[in-house]
XYZ file of C-alpha atoms in Angstrom:
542
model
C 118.727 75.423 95.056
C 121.447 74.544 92.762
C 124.385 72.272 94.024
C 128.180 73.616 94.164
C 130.269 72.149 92.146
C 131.574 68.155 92.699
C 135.300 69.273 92.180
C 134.874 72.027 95.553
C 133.494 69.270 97.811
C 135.836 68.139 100.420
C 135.940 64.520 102.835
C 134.394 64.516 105.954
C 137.643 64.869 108.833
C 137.826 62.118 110.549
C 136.620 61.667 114.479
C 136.857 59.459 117.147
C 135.195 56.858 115.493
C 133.945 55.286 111.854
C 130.712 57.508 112.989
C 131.740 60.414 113.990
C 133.425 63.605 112.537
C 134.965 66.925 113.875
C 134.167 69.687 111.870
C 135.590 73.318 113.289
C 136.087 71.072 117.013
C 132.493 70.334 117.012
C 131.646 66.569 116.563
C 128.545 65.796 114.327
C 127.159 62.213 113.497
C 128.810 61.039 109.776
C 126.071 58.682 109.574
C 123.110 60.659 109.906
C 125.218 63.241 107.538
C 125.644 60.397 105.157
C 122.188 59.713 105.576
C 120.644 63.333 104.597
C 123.399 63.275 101.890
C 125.394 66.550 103.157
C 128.243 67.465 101.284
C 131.135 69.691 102.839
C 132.698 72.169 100.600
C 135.781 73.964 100.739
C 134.177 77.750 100.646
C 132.685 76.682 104.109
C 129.297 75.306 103.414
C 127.528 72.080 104.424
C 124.532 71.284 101.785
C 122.472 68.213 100.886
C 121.295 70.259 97.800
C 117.764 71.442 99.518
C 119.565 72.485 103.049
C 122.598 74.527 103.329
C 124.074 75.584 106.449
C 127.443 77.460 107.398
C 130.351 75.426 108.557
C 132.619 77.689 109.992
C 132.921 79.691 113.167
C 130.837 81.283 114.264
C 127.868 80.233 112.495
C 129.231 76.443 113.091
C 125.481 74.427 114.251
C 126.334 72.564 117.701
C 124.922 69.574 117.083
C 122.489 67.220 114.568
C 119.504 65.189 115.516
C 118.908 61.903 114.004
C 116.161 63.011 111.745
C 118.978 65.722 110.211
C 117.757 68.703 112.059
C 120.617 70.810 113.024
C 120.770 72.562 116.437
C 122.137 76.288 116.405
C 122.082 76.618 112.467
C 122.386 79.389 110.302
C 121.792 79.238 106.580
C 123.957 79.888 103.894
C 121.065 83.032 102.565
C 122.031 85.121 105.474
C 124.129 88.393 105.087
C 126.760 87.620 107.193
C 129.696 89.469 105.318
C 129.868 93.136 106.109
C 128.809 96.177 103.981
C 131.087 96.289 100.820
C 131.927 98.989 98.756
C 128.787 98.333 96.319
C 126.710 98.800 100.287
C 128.467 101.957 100.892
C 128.065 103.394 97.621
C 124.258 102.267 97.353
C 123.553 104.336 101.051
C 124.484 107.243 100.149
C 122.802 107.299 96.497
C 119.833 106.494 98.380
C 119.934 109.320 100.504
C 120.568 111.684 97.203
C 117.443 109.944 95.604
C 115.129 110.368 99.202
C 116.431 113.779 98.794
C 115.548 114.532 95.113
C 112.005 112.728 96.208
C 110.896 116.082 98.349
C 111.835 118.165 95.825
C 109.933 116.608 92.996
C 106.923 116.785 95.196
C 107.378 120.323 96.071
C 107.823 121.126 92.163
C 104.614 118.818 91.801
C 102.601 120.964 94.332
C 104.089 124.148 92.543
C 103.058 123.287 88.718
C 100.549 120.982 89.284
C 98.484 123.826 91.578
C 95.603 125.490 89.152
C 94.929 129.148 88.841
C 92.976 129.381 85.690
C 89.693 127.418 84.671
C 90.587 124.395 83.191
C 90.516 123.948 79.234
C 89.532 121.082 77.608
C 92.327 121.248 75.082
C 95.081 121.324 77.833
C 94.505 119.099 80.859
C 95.741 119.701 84.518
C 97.457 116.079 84.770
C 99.357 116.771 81.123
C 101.658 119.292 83.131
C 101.844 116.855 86.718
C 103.184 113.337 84.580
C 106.734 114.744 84.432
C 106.417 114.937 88.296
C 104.604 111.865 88.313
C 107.746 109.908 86.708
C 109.942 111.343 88.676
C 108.515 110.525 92.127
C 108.420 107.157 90.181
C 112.231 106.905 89.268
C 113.306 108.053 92.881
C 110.951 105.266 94.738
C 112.404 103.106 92.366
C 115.923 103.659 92.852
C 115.609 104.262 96.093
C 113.953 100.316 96.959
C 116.782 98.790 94.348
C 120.040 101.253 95.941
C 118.847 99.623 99.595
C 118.445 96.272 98.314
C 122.066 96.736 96.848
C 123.137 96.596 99.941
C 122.814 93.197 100.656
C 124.053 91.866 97.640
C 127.491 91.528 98.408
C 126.761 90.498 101.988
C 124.647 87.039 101.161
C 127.198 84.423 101.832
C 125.117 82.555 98.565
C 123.654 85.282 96.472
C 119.647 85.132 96.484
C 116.574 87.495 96.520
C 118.466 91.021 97.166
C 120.012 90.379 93.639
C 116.545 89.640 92.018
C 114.989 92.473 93.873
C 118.250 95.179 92.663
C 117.995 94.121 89.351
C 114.110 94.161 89.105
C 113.906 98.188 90.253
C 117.111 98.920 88.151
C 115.073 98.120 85.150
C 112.009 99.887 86.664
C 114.048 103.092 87.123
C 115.375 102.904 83.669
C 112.468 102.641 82.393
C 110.891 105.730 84.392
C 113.980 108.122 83.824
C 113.278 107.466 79.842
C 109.578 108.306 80.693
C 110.543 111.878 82.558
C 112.497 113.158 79.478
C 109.338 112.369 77.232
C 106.818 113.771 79.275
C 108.700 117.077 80.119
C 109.781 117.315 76.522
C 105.842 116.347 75.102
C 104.652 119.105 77.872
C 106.918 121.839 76.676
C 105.916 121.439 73.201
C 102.017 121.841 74.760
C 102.738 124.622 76.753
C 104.159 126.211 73.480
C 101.162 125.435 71.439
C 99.131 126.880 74.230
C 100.617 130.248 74.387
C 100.947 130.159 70.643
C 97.096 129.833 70.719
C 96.155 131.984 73.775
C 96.081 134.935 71.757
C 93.841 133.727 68.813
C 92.320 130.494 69.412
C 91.758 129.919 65.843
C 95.837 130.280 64.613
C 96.148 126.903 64.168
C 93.705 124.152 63.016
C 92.965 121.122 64.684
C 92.980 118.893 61.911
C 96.354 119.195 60.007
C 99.684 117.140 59.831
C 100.708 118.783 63.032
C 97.854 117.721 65.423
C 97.775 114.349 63.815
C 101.623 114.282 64.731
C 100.916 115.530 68.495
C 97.966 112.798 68.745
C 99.619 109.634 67.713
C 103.900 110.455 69.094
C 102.291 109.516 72.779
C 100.909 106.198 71.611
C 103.588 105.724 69.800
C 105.963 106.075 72.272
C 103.952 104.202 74.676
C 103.607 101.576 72.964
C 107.378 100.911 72.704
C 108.420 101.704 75.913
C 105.582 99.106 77.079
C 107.421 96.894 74.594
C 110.220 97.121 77.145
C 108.691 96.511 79.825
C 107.162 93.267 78.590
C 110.667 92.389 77.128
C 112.007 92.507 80.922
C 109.446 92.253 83.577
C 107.527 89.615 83.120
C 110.644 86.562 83.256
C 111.924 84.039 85.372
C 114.549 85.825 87.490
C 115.861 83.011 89.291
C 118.877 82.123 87.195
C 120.374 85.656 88.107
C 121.206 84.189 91.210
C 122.923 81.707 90.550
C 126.327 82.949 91.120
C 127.682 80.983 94.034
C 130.926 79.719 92.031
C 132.264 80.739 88.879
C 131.272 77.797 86.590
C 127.472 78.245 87.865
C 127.698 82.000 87.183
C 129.002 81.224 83.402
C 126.450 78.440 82.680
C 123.315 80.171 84.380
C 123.595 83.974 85.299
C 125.911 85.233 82.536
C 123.316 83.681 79.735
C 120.308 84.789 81.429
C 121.173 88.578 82.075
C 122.385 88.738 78.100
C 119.839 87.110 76.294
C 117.808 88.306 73.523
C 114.737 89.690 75.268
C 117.511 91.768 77.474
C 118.828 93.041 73.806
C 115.735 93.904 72.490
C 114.419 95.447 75.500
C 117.368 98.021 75.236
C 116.620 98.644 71.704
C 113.146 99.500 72.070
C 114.303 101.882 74.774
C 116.532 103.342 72.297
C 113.348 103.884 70.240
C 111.671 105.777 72.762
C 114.860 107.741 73.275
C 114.709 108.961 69.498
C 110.600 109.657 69.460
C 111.627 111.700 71.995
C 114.468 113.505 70.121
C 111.875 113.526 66.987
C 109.092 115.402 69.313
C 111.102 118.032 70.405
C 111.649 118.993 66.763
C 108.527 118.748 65.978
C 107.683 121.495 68.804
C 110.818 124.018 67.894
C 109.458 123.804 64.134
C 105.777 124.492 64.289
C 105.793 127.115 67.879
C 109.105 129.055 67.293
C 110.373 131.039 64.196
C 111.331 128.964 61.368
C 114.773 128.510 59.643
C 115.270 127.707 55.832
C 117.846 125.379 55.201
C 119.887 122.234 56.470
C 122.546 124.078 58.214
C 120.173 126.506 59.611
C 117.459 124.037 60.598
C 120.579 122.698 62.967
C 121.353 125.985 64.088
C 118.396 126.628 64.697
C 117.856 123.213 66.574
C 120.173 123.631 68.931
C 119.466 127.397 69.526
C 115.617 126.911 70.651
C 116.171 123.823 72.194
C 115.706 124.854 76.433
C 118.851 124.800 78.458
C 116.738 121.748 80.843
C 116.494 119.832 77.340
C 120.196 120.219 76.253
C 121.342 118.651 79.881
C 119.227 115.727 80.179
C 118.236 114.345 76.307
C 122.066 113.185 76.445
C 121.989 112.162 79.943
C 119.230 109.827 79.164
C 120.757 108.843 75.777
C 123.964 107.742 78.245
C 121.555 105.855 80.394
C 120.107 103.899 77.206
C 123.639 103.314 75.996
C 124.631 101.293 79.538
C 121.795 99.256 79.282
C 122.818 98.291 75.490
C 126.270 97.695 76.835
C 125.248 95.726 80.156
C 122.912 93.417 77.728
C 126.093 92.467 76.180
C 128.815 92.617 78.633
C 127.473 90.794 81.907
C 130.761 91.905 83.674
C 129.498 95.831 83.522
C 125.859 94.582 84.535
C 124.418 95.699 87.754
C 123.293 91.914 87.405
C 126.554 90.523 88.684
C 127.718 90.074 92.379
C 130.912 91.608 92.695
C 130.895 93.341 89.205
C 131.890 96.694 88.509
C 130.969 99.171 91.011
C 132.172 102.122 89.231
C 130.356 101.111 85.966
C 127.283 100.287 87.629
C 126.924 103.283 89.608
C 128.386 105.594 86.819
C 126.237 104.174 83.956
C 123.258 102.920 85.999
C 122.176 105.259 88.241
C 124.396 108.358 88.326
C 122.136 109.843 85.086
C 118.903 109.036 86.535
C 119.852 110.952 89.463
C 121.379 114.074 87.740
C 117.895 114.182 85.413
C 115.853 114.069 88.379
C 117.672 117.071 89.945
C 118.089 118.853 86.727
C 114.014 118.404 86.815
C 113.610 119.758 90.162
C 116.026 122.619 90.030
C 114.206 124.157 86.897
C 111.000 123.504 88.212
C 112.103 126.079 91.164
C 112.843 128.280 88.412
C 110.005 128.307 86.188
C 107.172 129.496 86.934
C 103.436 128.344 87.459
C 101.817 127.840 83.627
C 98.973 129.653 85.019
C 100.516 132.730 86.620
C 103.063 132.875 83.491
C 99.533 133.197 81.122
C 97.670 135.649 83.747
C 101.417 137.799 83.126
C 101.366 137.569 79.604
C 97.606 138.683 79.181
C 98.414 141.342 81.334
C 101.216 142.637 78.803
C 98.748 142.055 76.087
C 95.882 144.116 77.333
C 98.461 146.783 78.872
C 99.923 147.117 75.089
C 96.030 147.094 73.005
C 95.199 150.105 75.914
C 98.419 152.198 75.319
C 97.570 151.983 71.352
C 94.064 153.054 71.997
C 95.357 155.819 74.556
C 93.282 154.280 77.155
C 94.919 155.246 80.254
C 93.643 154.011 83.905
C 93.470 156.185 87.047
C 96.113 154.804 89.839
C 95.209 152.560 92.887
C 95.174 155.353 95.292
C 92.384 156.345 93.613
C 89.409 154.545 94.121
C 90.797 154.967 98.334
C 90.477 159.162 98.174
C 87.570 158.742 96.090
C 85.762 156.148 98.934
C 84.829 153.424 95.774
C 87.110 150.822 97.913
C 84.747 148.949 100.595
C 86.063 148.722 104.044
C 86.282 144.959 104.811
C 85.226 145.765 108.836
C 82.167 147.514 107.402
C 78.690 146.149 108.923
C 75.732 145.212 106.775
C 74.268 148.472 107.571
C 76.901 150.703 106.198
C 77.033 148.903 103.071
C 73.306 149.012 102.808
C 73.147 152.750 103.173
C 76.538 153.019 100.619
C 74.098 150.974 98.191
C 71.357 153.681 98.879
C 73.894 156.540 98.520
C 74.787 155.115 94.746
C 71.681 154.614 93.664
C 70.389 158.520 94.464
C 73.749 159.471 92.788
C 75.810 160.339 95.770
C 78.482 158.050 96.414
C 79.120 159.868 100.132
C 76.794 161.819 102.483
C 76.434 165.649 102.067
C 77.866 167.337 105.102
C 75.030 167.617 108.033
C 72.912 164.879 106.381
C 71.475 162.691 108.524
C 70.322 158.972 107.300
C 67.163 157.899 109.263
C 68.151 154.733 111.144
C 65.184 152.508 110.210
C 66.286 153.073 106.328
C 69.136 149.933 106.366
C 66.282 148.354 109.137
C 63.654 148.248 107.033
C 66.426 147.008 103.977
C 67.496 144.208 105.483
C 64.394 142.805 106.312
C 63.099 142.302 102.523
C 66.815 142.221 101.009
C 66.517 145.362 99.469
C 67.546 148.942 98.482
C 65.245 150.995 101.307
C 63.076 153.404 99.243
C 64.115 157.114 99.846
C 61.789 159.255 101.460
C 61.733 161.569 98.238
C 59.675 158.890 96.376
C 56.907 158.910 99.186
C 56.505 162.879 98.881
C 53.756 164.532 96.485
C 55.121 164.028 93.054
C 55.955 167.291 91.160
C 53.904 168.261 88.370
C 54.863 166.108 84.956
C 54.119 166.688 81.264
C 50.670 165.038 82.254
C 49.554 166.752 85.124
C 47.364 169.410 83.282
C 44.245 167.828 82.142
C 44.384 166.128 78.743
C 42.705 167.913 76.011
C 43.554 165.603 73.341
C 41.955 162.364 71.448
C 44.780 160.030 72.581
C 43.449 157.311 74.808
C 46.312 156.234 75.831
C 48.022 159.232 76.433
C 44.656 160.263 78.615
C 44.674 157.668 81.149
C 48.399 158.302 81.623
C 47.705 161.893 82.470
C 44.849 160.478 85.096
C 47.216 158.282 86.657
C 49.943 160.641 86.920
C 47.013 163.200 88.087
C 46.041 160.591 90.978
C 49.858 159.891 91.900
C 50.514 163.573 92.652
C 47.423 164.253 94.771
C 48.417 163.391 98.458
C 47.425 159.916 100.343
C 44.307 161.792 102.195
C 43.049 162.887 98.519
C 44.041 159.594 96.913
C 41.170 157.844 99.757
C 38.832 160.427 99.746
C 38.736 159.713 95.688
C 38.260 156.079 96.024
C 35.193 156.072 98.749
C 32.405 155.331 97.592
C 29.511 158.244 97.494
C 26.443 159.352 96.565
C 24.612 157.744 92.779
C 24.742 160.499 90.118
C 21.621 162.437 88.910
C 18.818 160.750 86.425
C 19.021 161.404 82.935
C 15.699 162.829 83.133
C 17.215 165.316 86.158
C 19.931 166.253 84.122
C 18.099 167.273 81.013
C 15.169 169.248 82.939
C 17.438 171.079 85.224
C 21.116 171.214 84.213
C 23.919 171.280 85.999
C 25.105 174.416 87.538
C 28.511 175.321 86.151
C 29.978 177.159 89.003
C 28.713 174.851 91.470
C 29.819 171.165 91.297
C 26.836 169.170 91.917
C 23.662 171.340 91.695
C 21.831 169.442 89.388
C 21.961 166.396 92.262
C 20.771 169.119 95.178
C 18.130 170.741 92.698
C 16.568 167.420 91.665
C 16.428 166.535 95.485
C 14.003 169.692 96.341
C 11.895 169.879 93.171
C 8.878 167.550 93.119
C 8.420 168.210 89.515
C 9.289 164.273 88.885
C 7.162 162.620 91.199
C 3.900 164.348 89.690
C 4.680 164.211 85.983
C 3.917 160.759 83.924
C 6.547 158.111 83.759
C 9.219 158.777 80.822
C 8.594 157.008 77.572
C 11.575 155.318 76.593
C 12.292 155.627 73.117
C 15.894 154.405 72.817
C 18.633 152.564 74.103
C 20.255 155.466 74.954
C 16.794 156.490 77.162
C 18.157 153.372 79.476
């Protein structure tokens, strides 16, 4: 804790005795004071240099032990002062920033929602970090605007200082982050309706996606530049501000120095990379202008109505930051500075971006929908040039092609059936047999119709085959055997009596009008048990 000044301390009043002093008609011990080496200075404060302590009524301690412990103390780091107009101020931004919080996350929820598979060229959280930044800048604003509020009520200006100052920067730092993504995601969402149509318009390996790939990193890199410029410091100084000549030596030096300048450079950098990409976008995805004057023209004709109020919103927010790293009297840095500058240049843009943001994403649509719309224009203009014309909804309702959501598994079974004989409704006075959809649902399956278990009507094969095609012969037996009824089909396949000897067959011959004579002939004649056995003479004797 730094000391006040020598030339603000004040002697001890005098008390009843050489020992004693009265201090706000309370008597302490002056030789345990002198002891502890307190100092009492005239804005109030009693302080050995680690201790102080408020002097004054009502915060006035009753009493001090021997060992210099004070009885009903209260330290000088206590807001005792009321809510000044810095307090005030830093409420009711708060509220506007809590406020602008919701809406960001409703726009997140809105454009961040998918309705179309994702692409690996155009990522889901491409189109959320705009949101992202924003929920970002409001938290951030929000913890430094209620810190504010004890700044000016401290009676010795400490942590809320630190803390104000620390999310300030933070904020800042988001807000510049917010216009880049939203401007980097337009010029996307403009290459990916460019491409939509014809995947193959533009290449992936030309000055423009080299461009696209490396502006990110490159703005990255220096806005991480700033952060590193800032951040990571010893923020202690800042608070030293408890007289004027401490403020000059330690807090005025401190919230100027060079790593303050250079950190609001760098974010003037990032301010013009982000000026630089939204060129880029309006020159290779919308129609192109020959010439200086039209090049401008044409600049500030494509550029969105969003872009045109916040680019120079956010190039006023980098300019108050150059200014504040100059000027310490305009700094949000300062107890007591200047509220209007700090709340004009500091956080007023941040807050009017973030709205800006949250307003338009109410009005624009979801990317998704918008490229379902726009294929739907496309396909309804290639059908009008081929003269394709479709048939209107009501339709597919008179015509019964619309399934009725209350329908059981039964009807749709038998509406299944119905389509696949070629009838996409019952004929009047047709009755379905109830085991049909039964007898379907148990193997998962169309039920056969009983027209396929009837006797088949004769085909082209049903005559017997005269020809030498083998193929074609067996065909015409199979087709044969599938007409005949089930009774026949059996009565075929039993097994029955052998056929008739060779030597049977050649003797007596088959009667032609009588199907198997030669086997009831052969069975009465005893002509082959009294002649000699056969002589075989060939194979074909066997």
């Amino acid at each position: 804790m730094a000391l006040l000044s020598a030339r603000e301390a004040l002697a001890f009043p005098g008390g009843d005795n050489s020992s004693d002093t009265i201090i706000n008609d309370v008597h302490l011990n002056l030789t345990t004071l002198s002891h502890w080496n307190y100092t009492l200075y005239s804005n109030g404060s009693l302080s050995n240099g680690s201790w102080c302590l408020l002097a004054f009524r009502p915060y006035m301690p009753s009493y001090v032990l021997p060992n210099g412990t004070f009885l009903n103390v209260t330290w000088c780091w206590t807001p005792t002062k009321p809510i000044d107009v810095r307090g005030g101020v830093a409420v009711g931004y708060a509220v506007l920033f809590g406020i602008a919080l919701v809406l960001t996350l409703v726009a997140l929820n809105k454009h961040g929602r998918l309705h179309l598979p994702v692409e690996k060229r155009f990522y889901p959280i491409g189109r959320r970090w705009q949101w992202y930044w924003g929920s970002w800048v409001c938290a951030t604003a929000m913890i430094s605007l209620i810190t504010s509020i004890d700044v000016d009520r401290y009676f010795l200006p400490e942590l809320p200082v630190i803390l104000s100052s620390f999310f300030w920067y933070l904020m800042q730092m988001g807000t510049v982050a917010l216009v880049w993504e939203a401007v980097r995601h337009w010029g996307s969402w403009m290459e990916r309706q460019f491409i939509d149509p014809d995947p193959f318009t533009l290449r992936d390996d030309d000055r423009r996606s080299k461009v696209e790939f490396y502006l990110p990193l490159l703005f990255y890199l220096f806005l991480w530049l700033n952060f590193f410029m800032i951040v990571p410091r010893n923020w202690e100084p800042v608070q030293h501000q408890r007289y004027p000549q401490q403020t000059l030596n330690d807090a005025a030096p401190t919230a100027t120095d060079s790593r303050f300048k250079a950190g609001a450079f760098l974010l003037a950098v990032c301010w013009l990379i982000t000026v630089y990409s939204l060129r880029h976008s309006i020159k290779y995805y919308c129609p192109r202008n020959r010439g200086i004057f039209n090049r401008i023209t044409g600049f500030f004709r494509y550029t969105p109505l969003r872009f045109m109020l916040i680019i120079p919103l956010v190039a006023a927010l980098v300019t108050y930051q150059v200014l504040v790293a100059f000027r310490f009297e305009y700094s949000p840095l300062k107890v007591g500075g200047l509220d209007a500058a700090i709340f004009a240049g500091g956080y007023t843009p941040s807050l009017l971006i973030v709205y800006i943001q949250a307003v338009f994403g109410f009005i624009n649509p979801n990317e998704d929908l918008e490229l379902q719309r726009q294929r739907r224009v496309r396909h309804q203009a290639l059908d009008r040039e081929m003269g394709i014309v479709y048939k209107p909804s009501w339709w597919r309702r008179v015509n019964g092609e619309v399934l009725d959501p209350n329908a059981s598994m039964r009807d749709r079974l038998l509406r299944n059936v119905r389509e696949v004989q070629g009838n996409k409704r019952p004929a009047p006075g047709t009755e379905i047999p109830a085991n049909a959809a039964d007898g379907a649902a148990d193997v998962e399956m169309t039920p056969v119709s009983p027209a396929l278990t009837s006797p088949r009507p004769p085909g082209p094969h049903s005559e017997r085959y005269r020809g030498r095609s083998d193929r074609t012969r067996q065909q015409a037996a199979i087709d044969r055997v599938a007409g005949l009824p089930l009774a026949q089909r059996e009565e075929l396949m039993m097994d029955g009596p052998p056929p008739p000897s060779y030597t049977e067959t050649l003797s007596t011959g088959p009667s032609p009008q009588v199907p198997g004579a030669a086997r009831s002939i052969s069975a009465q004649s005893s002509a082959s048990t009294n002649q000699p056995p056969q002589q075989i003479r060939s194979m074909l004797d066997v």
